mmCIF file of C-alpha atoms in Angstrom:
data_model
loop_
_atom_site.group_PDB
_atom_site.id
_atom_site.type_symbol
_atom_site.label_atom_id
_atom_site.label_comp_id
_atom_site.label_asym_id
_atom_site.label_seq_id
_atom_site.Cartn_x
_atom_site.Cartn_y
_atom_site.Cartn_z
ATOM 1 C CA UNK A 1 -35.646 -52.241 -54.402
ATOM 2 C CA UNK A 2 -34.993 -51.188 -57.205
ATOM 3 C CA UNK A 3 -36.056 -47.387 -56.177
ATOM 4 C CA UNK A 4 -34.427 -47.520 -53.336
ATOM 5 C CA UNK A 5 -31.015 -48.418 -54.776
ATOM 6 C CA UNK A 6 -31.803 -45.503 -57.538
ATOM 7 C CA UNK A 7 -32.173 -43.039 -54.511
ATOM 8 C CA UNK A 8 -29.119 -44.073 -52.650
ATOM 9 C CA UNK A 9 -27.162 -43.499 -55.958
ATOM 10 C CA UNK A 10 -28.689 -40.499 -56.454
ATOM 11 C CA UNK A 11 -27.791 -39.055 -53.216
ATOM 12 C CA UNK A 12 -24.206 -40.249 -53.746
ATOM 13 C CA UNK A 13 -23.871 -38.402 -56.890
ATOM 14 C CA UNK A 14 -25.477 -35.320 -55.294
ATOM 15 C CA UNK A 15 -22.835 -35.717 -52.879
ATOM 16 C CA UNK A 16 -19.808 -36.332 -54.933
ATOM 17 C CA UNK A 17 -21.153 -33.251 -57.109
ATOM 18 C CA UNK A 18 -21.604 -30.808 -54.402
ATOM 19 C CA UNK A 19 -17.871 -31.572 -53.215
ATOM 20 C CA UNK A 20 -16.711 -31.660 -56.963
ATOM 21 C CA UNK A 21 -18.105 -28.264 -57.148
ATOM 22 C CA UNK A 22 -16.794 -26.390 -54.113
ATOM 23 C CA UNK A 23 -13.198 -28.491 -54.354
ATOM 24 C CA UNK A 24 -13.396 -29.562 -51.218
ATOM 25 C CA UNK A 25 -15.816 -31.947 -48.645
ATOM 26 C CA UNK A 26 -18.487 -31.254 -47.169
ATOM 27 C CA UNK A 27 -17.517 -29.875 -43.765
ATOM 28 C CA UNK A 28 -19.055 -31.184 -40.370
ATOM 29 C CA UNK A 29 -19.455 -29.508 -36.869
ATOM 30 C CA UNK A 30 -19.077 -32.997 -35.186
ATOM 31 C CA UNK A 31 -15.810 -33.364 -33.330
ATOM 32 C CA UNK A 32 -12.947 -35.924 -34.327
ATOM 33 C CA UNK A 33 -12.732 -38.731 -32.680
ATOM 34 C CA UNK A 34 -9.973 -37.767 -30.709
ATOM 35 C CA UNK A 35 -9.405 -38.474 -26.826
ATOM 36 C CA UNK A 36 -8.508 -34.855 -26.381
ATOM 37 C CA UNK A 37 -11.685 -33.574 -28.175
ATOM 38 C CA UNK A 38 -14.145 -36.475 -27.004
ATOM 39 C CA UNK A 39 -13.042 -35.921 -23.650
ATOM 40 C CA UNK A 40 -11.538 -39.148 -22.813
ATOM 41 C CA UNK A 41 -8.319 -38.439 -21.196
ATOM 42 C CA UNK A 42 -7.268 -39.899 -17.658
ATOM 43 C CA UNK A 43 -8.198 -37.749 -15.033
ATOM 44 C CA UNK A 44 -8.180 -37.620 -11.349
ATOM 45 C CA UNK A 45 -11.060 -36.950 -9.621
ATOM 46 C CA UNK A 46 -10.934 -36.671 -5.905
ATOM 47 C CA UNK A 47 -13.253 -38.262 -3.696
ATOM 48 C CA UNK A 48 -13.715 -35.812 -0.459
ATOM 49 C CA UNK A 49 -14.362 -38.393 2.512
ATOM 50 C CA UNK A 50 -14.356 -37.838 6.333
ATOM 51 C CA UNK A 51 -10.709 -39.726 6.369
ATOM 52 C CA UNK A 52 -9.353 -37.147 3.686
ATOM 53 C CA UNK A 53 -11.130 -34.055 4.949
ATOM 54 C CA UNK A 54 -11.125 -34.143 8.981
ATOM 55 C CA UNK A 55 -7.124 -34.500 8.916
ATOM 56 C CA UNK A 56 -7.110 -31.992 6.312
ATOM 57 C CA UNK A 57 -8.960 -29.402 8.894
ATOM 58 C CA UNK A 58 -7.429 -30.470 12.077
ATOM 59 C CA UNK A 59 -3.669 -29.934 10.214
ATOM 60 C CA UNK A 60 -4.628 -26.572 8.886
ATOM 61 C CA UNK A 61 -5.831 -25.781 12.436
ATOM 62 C CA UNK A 62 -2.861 -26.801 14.388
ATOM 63 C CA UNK A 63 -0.705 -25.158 11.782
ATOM 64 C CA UNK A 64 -2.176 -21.706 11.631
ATOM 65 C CA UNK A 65 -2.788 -20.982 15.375
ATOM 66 C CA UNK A 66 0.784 -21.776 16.600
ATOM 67 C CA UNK A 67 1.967 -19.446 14.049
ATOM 68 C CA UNK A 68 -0.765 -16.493 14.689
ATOM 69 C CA UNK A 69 0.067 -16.656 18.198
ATOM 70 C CA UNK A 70 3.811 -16.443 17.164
ATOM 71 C CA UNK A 71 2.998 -13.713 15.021
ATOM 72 C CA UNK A 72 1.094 -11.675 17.498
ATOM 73 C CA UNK A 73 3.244 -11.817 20.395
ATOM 74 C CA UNK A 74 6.116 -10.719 18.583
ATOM 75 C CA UNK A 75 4.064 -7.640 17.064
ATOM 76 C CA UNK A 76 3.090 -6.736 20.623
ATOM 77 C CA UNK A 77 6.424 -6.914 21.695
ATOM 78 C CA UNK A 78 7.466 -4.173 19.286
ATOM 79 C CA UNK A 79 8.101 -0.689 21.091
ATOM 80 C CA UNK A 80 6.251 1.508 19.690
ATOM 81 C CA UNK A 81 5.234 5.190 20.706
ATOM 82 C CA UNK A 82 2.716 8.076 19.419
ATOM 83 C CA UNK A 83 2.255 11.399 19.764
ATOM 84 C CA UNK A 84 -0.846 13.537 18.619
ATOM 85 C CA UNK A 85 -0.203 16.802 17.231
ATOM 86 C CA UNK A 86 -3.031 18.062 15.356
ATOM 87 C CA UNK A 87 -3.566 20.590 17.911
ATOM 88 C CA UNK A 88 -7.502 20.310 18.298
ATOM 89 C CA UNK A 89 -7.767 20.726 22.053
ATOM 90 C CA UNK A 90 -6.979 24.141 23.384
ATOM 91 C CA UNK A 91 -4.211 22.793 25.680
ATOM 92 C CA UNK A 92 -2.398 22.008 22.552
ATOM 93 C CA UNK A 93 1.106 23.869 21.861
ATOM 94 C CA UNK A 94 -0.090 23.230 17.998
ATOM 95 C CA UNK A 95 -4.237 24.742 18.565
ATOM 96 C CA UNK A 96 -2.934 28.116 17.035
ATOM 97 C CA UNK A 97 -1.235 26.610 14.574
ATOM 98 C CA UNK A 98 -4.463 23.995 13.651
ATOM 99 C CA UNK A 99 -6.906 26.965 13.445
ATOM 100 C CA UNK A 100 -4.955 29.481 11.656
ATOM 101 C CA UNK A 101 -3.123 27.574 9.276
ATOM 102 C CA UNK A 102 -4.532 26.975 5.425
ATOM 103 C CA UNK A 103 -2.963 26.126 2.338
ATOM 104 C CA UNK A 104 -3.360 29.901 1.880
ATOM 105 C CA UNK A 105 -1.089 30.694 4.273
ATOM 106 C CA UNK A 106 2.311 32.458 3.294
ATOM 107 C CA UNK A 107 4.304 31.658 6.152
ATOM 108 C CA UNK A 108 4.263 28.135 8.286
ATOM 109 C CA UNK A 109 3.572 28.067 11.640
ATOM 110 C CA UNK A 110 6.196 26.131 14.702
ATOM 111 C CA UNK A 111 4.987 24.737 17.370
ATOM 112 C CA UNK A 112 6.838 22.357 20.393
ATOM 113 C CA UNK A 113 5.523 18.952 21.777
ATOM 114 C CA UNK A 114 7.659 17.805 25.143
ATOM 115 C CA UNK A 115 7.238 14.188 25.761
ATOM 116 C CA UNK A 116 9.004 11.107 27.083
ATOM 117 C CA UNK A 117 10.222 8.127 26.765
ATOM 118 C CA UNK A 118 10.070 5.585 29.356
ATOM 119 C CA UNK A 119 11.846 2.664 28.226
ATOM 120 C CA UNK A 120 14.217 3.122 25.376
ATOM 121 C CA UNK A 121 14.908 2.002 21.433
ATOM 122 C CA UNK A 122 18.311 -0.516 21.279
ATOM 123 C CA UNK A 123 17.754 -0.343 17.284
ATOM 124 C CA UNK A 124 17.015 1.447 14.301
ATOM 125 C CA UNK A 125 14.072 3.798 14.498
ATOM 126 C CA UNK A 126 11.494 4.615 12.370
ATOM 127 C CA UNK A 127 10.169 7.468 12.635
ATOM 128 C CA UNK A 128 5.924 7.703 10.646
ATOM 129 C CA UNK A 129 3.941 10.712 10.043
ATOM 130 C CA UNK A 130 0.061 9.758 10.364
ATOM 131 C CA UNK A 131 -2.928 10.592 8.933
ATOM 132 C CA UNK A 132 -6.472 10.107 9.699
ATOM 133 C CA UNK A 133 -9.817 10.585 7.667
ATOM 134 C CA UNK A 134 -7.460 11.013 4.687
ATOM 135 C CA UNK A 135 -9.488 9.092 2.083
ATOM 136 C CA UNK A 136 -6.617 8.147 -0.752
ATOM 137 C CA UNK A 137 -8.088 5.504 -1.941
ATOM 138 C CA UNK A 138 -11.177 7.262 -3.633
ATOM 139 C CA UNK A 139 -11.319 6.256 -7.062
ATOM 140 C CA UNK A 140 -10.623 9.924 -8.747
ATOM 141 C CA UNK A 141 -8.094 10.589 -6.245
ATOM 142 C CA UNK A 142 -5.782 7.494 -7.010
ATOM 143 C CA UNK A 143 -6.324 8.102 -11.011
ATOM 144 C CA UNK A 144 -5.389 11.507 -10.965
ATOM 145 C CA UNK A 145 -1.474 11.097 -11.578
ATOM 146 C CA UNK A 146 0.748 10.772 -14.798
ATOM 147 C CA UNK A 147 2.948 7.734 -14.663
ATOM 148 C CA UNK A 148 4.671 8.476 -18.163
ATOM 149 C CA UNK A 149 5.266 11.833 -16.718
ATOM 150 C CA UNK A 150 6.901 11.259 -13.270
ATOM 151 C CA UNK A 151 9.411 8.455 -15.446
ATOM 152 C CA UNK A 152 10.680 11.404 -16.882
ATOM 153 C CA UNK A 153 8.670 11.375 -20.295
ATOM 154 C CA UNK A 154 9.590 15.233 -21.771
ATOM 155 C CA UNK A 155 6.515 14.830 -24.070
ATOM 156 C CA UNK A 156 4.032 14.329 -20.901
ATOM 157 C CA UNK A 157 6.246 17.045 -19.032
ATOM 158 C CA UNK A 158 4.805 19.112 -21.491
ATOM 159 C CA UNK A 159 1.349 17.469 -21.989
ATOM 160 C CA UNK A 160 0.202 16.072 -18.845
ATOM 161 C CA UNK A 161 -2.534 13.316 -19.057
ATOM 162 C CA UNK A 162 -6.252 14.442 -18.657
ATOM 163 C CA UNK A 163 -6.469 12.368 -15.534
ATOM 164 C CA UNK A 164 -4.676 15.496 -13.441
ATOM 165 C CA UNK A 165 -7.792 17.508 -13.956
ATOM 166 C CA UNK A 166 -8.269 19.890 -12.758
ATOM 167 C CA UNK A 167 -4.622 19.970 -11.547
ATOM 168 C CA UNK A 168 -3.766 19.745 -15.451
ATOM 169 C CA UNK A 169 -1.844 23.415 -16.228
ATOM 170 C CA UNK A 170 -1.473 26.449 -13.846
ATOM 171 C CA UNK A 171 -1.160 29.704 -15.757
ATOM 172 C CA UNK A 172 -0.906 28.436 -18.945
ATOM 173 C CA UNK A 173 2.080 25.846 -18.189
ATOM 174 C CA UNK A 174 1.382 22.211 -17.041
ATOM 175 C CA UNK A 175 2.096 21.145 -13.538
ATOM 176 C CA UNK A 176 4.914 19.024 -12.656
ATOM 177 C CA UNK A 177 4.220 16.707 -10.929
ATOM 178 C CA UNK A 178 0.409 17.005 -12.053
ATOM 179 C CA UNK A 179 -2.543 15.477 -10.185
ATOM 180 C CA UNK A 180 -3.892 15.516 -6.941
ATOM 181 C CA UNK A 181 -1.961 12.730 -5.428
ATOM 182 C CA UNK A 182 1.206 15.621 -5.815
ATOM 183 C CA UNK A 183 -1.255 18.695 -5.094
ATOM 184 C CA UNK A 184 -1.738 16.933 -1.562
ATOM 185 C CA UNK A 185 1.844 16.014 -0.652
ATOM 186 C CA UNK A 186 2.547 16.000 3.675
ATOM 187 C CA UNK A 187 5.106 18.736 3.744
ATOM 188 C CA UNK A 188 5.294 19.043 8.013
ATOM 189 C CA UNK A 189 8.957 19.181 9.146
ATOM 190 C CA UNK A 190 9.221 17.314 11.818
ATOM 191 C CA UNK A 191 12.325 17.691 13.867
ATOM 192 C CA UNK A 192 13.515 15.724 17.093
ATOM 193 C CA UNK A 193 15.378 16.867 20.105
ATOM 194 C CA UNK A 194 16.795 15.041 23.091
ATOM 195 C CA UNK A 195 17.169 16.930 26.282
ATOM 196 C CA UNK A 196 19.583 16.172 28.836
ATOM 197 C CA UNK A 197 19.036 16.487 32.624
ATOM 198 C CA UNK A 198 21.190 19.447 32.834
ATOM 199 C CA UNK A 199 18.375 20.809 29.934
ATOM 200 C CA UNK A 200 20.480 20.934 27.148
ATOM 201 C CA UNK A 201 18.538 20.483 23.982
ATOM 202 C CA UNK A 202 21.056 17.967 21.199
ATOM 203 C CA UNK A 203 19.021 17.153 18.077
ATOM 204 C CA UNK A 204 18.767 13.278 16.724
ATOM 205 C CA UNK A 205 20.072 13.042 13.329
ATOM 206 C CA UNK A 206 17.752 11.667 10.744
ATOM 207 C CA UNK A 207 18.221 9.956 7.583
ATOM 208 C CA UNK A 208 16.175 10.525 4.604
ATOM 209 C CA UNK A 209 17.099 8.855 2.166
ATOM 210 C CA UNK A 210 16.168 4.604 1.906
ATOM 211 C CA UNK A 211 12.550 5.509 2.804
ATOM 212 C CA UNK A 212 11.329 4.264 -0.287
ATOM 213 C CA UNK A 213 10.807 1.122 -2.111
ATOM 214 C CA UNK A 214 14.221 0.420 -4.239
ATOM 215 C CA UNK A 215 11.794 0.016 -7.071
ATOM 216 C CA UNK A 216 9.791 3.078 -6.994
ATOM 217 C CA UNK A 217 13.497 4.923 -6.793
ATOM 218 C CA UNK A 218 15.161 2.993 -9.283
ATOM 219 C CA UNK A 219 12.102 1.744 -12.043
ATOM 220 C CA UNK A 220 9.178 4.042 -11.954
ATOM 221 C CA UNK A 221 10.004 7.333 -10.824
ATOM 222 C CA UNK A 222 13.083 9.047 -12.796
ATOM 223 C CA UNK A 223 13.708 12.763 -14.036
ATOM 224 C CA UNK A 224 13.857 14.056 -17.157
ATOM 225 C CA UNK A 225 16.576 14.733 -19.239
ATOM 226 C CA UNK A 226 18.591 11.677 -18.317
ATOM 227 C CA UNK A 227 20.634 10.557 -15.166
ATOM 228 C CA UNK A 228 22.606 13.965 -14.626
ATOM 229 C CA UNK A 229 19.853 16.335 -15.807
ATOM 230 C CA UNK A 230 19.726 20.281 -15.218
ATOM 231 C CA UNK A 231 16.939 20.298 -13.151
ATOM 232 C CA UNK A 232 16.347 23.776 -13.191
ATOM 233 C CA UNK A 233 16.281 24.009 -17.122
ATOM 234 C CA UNK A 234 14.541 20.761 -17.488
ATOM 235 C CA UNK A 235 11.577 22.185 -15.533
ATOM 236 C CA UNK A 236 11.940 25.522 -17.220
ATOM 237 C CA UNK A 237 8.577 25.289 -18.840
ATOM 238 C CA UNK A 238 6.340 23.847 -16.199
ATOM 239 C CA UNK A 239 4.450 25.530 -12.689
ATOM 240 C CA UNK A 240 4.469 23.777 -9.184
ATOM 241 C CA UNK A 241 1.422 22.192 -7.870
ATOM 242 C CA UNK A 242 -1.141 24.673 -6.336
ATOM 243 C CA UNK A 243 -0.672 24.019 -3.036
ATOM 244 C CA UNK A 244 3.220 23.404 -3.255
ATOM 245 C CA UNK A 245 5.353 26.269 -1.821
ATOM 246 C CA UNK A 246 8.121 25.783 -3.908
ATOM 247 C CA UNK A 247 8.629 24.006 -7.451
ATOM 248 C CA UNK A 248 9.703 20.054 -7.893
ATOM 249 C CA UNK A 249 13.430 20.597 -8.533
ATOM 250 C CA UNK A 250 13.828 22.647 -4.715
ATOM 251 C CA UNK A 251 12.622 19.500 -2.945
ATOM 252 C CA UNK A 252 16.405 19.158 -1.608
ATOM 253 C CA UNK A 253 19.738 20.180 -1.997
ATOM 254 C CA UNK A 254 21.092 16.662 -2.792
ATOM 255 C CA UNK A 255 20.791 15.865 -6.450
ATOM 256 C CA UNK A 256 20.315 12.427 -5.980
ATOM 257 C CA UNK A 257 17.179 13.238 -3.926
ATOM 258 C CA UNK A 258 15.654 16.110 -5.968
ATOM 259 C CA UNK A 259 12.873 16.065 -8.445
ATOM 260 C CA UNK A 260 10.770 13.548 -9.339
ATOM 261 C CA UNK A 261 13.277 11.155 -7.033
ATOM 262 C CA UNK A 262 12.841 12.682 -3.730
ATOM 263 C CA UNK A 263 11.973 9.925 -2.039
ATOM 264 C CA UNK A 264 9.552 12.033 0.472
ATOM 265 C CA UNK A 265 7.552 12.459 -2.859
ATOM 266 C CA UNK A 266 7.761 9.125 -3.715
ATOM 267 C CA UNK A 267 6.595 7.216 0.107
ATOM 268 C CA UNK A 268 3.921 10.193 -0.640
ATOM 269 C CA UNK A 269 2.660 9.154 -4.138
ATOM 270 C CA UNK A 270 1.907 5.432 -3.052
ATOM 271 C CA UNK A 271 -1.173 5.729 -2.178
ATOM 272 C CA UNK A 272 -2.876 4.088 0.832
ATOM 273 C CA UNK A 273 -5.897 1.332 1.008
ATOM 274 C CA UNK A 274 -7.180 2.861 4.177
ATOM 275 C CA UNK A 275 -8.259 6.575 5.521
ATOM 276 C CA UNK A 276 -6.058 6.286 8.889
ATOM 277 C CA UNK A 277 -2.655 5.324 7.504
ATOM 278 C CA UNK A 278 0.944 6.084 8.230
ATOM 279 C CA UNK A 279 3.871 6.749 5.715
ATOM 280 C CA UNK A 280 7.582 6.617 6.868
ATOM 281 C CA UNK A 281 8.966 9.413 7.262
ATOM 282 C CA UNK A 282 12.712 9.570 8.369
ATOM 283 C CA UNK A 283 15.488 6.551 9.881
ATOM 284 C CA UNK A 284 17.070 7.131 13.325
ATOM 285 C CA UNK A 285 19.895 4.774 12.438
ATOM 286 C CA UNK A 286 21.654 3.203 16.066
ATOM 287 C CA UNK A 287 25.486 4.844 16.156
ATOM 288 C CA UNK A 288 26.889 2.002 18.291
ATOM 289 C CA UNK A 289 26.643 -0.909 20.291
ATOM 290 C CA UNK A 290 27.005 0.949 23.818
ATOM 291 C CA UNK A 291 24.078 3.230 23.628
ATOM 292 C CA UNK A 292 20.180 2.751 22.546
ATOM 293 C CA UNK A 293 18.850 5.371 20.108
ATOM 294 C CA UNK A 294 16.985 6.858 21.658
ATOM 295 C CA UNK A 295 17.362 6.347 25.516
ATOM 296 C CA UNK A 296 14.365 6.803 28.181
ATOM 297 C CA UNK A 297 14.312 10.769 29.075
ATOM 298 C CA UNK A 298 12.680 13.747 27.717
ATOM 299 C CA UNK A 299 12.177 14.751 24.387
ATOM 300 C CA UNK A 300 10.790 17.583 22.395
ATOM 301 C CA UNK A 301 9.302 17.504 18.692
ATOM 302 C CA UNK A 302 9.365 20.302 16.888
ATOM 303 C CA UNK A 303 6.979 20.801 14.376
ATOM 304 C CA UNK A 304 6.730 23.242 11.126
ATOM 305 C CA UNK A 305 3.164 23.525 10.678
ATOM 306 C CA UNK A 306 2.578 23.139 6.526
ATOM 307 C CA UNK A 307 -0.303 20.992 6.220
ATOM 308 C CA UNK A 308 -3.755 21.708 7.167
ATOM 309 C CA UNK A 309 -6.337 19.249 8.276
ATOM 310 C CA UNK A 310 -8.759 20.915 9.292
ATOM 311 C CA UNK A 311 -11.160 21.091 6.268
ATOM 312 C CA UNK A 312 -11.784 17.528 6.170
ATOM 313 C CA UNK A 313 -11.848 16.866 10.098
ATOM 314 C CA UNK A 314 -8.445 14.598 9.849
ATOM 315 C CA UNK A 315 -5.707 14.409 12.665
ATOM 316 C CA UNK A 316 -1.942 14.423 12.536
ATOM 317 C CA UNK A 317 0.571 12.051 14.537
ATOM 318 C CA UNK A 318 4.024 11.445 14.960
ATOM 319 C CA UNK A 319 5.269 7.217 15.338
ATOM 320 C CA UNK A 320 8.272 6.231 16.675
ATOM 321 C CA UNK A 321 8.457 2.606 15.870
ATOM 322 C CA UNK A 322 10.922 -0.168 16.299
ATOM 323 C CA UNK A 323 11.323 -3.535 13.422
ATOM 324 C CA UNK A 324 11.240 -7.060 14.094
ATOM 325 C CA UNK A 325 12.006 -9.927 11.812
ATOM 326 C CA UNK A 326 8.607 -9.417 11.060
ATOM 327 C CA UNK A 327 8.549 -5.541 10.237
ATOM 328 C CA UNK A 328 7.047 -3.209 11.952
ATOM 329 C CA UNK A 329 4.157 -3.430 14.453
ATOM 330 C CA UNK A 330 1.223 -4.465 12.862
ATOM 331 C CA UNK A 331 -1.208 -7.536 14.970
ATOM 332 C CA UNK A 332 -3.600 -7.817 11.858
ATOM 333 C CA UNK A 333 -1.696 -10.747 10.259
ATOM 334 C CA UNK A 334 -1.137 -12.963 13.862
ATOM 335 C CA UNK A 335 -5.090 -11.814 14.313
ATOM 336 C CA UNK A 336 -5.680 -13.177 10.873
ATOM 337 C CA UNK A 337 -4.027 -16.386 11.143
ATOM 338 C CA UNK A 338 -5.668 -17.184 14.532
ATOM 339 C CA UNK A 339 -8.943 -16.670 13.166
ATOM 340 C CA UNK A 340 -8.285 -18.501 10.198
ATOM 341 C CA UNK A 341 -6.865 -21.444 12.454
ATOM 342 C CA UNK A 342 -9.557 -21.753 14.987
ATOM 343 C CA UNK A 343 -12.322 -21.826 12.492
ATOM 344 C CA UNK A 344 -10.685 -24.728 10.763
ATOM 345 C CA UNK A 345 -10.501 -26.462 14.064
ATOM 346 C CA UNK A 346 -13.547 -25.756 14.558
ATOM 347 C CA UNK A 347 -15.238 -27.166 11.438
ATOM 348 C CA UNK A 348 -12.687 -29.838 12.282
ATOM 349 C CA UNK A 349 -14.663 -30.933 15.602
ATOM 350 C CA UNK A 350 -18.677 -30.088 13.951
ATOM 351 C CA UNK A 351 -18.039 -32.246 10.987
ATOM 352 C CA UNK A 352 -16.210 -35.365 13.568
ATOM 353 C CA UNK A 353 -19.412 -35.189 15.751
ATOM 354 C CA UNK A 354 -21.623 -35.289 12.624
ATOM 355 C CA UNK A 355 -19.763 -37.809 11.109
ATOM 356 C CA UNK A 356 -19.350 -39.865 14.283
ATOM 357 C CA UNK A 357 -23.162 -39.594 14.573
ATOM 358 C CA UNK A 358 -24.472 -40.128 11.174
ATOM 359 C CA UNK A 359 -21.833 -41.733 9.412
ATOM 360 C CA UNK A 360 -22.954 -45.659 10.098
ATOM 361 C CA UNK A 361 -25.979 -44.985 8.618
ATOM 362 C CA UNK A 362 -26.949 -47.126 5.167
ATOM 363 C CA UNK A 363 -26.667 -44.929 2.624
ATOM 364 C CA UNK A 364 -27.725 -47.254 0.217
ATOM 365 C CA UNK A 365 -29.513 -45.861 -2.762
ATOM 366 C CA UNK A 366 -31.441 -49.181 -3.653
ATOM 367 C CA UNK A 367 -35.459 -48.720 -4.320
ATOM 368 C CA UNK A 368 -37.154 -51.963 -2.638
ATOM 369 C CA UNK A 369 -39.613 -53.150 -4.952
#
């Protein structure tokens, strides 16, 4: 006893020493006794059962189809029309142009598509440019860009980012806009013509500008040297892009379109998830009430030849498209919600018959002795 009462006093002093020493108690890993850090909060903790989880699927199922076959119909009723004008096939008006052609090239080549329309657009058109086995999603493709520079940074005018390799600096002075993204801008003109019975030829006026999103306009794409700049002077120092034909600041007349704003560059620079993709192009904007915009008849498209597809096997088209409250035509999301719904509703019926069949069963866990 009398040891034992020795040792616990011992160890108390040891104790009281040790904290004496460091100023402070001996610290402990073990958590306080708090609800929060003992875990003892109120929770809820759902219990899935066949009375929570069949409704649950059956809803989801009634819900989604209704509205994918809602959403589907009303793509399909969307007027839509395409023309191909790569000019592979040696009927083409555009085969010369396809197999001449190359970024080489000093002067573009025309050619003239005749088509028709047989039923005609009441609304606003938009007019696409398409492109197939054009791969801008591949991870060096979508890097290669400066973001400081096209938001009208002067020092990465000057000093482009090493992602625009090798489309960094042309003769000694950096490229503006640098990358490959801006190397490979579309730059077809496409122009449209309506022809009369009598075969006069009257050309449908096209609006470029509202093509792109208000945010790339407004937010990330700007020119340097502030909202009125000199464009001219403030690109004094820099080279076009290899392939361009003419520098940044002669994209268009209109200042509020020119530079780093042209809003052609800009529908250009977002880059697509897929290799066959479409980018808008120009507006046909409906005049009046009275008359569609484009009524049924004939039609010619006349194309300047600029961009070559050739090398990597892609193919060019022209989209005429009309909107819905939906947007334009596009059946993936109806598809999508369709698929989504019938699986549910499906699940919906496997797990009732399972239930149904298995569910009076005694589940009891119990061990008989």
């Amino acid at each position: 006893m009398m040891a034992s009462s020795y040792s616990a006093k011992e160890e108390d002093g040891l104790h009281s020493g040790s904290a004496g020493l460091g100023g402070a108690a001996i610290r402990t890993r073990k958590p306080d006794n708090t609800a929060f850090k003992q875990q003892r909060l109120p929770a809820w903790q759902p219990i899935l059962t066949a009375g929570t989880v069949l409704p649950a699927f059956f809803i989801i199922g009634l819900i989604f189809i209704p509205i994918g076959i809602g959403l589907y119909v009303t793509s399909s009723n969307i007027k839509e029309f395409e023309i191909d004008y790569t000019g592979t096939d040696m009927s083409s008006p555009c085969f010369n142009c396809s197999q001449s052609f190359s970024w080489n090239s000093t002067t573009p080549c025309r050619c003239v598509l005749f088509f028709s329309l047989d039923q005609p657009f009441e609304s606003n058109v938009f007019m696409y440019y398409g492109l197939s086995n054009f791969y801008q999603n591949h991870r060096r493709y979508v890097k290669s860009r400066d973001d400081s520079q096209l938001n009208g940074d002067e020092r990465s005018l000057k000093e482009p980012s090493k992602e625009c390799e090798p489309y960094r600096t042309n003769e000694n002075k950096p490229i503006a806009p640098c990358g490959a993204i801006a190397n490979s801008m579309f730059n077809d003109t496409l122009d449209l013509f309506y022809i009369d019975p009598n075969g006069t030829k009257t050309q449908i006026p096209f609006m470029k500008k509202g093509i792109a999103w208000w945010t790339d306009k407004h937010v990330k794409f700007r020119n340097p040297g502030g909202s009125n700049p000199n464009l001219t002077a403030a690109f004094i120092e820099t080279a076009k892009p290899v392939n361009w034909r003419k520098p940044v600041y002669e994209l268009d007349t209109d200042p509020e379109n020119n530079g780093f704003i042209n809003e052609d560059f800009i529908v250009w620079m977002r880059t697509a998830a897929l290799p066959t993709f479409r980018k808008l192009y120009r507006i046909i904007q409906k005049k009046n009430n009275m008359t569609p915009t484009l009524p049924r008849g004939n039609y010619s498209l006349e194309v300047t030849y600029n961009y070559p597809v050739r090398s990597f096997e892609g193919r060019k088209r022209m989209i005429l498209s009309a909107i819905s409250w939906m947007g334009g035509k596009n059946p993936f999301l109806g598809i999508a919600y369709i698929t989504v719904g019938s699986i549910c509703f499906f699940l919906g019926v496997v797990l009732l018959f399972i239930h149904h069949k298995y569910g009076n069963r005694n589940n009891s866990s119990d061990i008989p002795n």
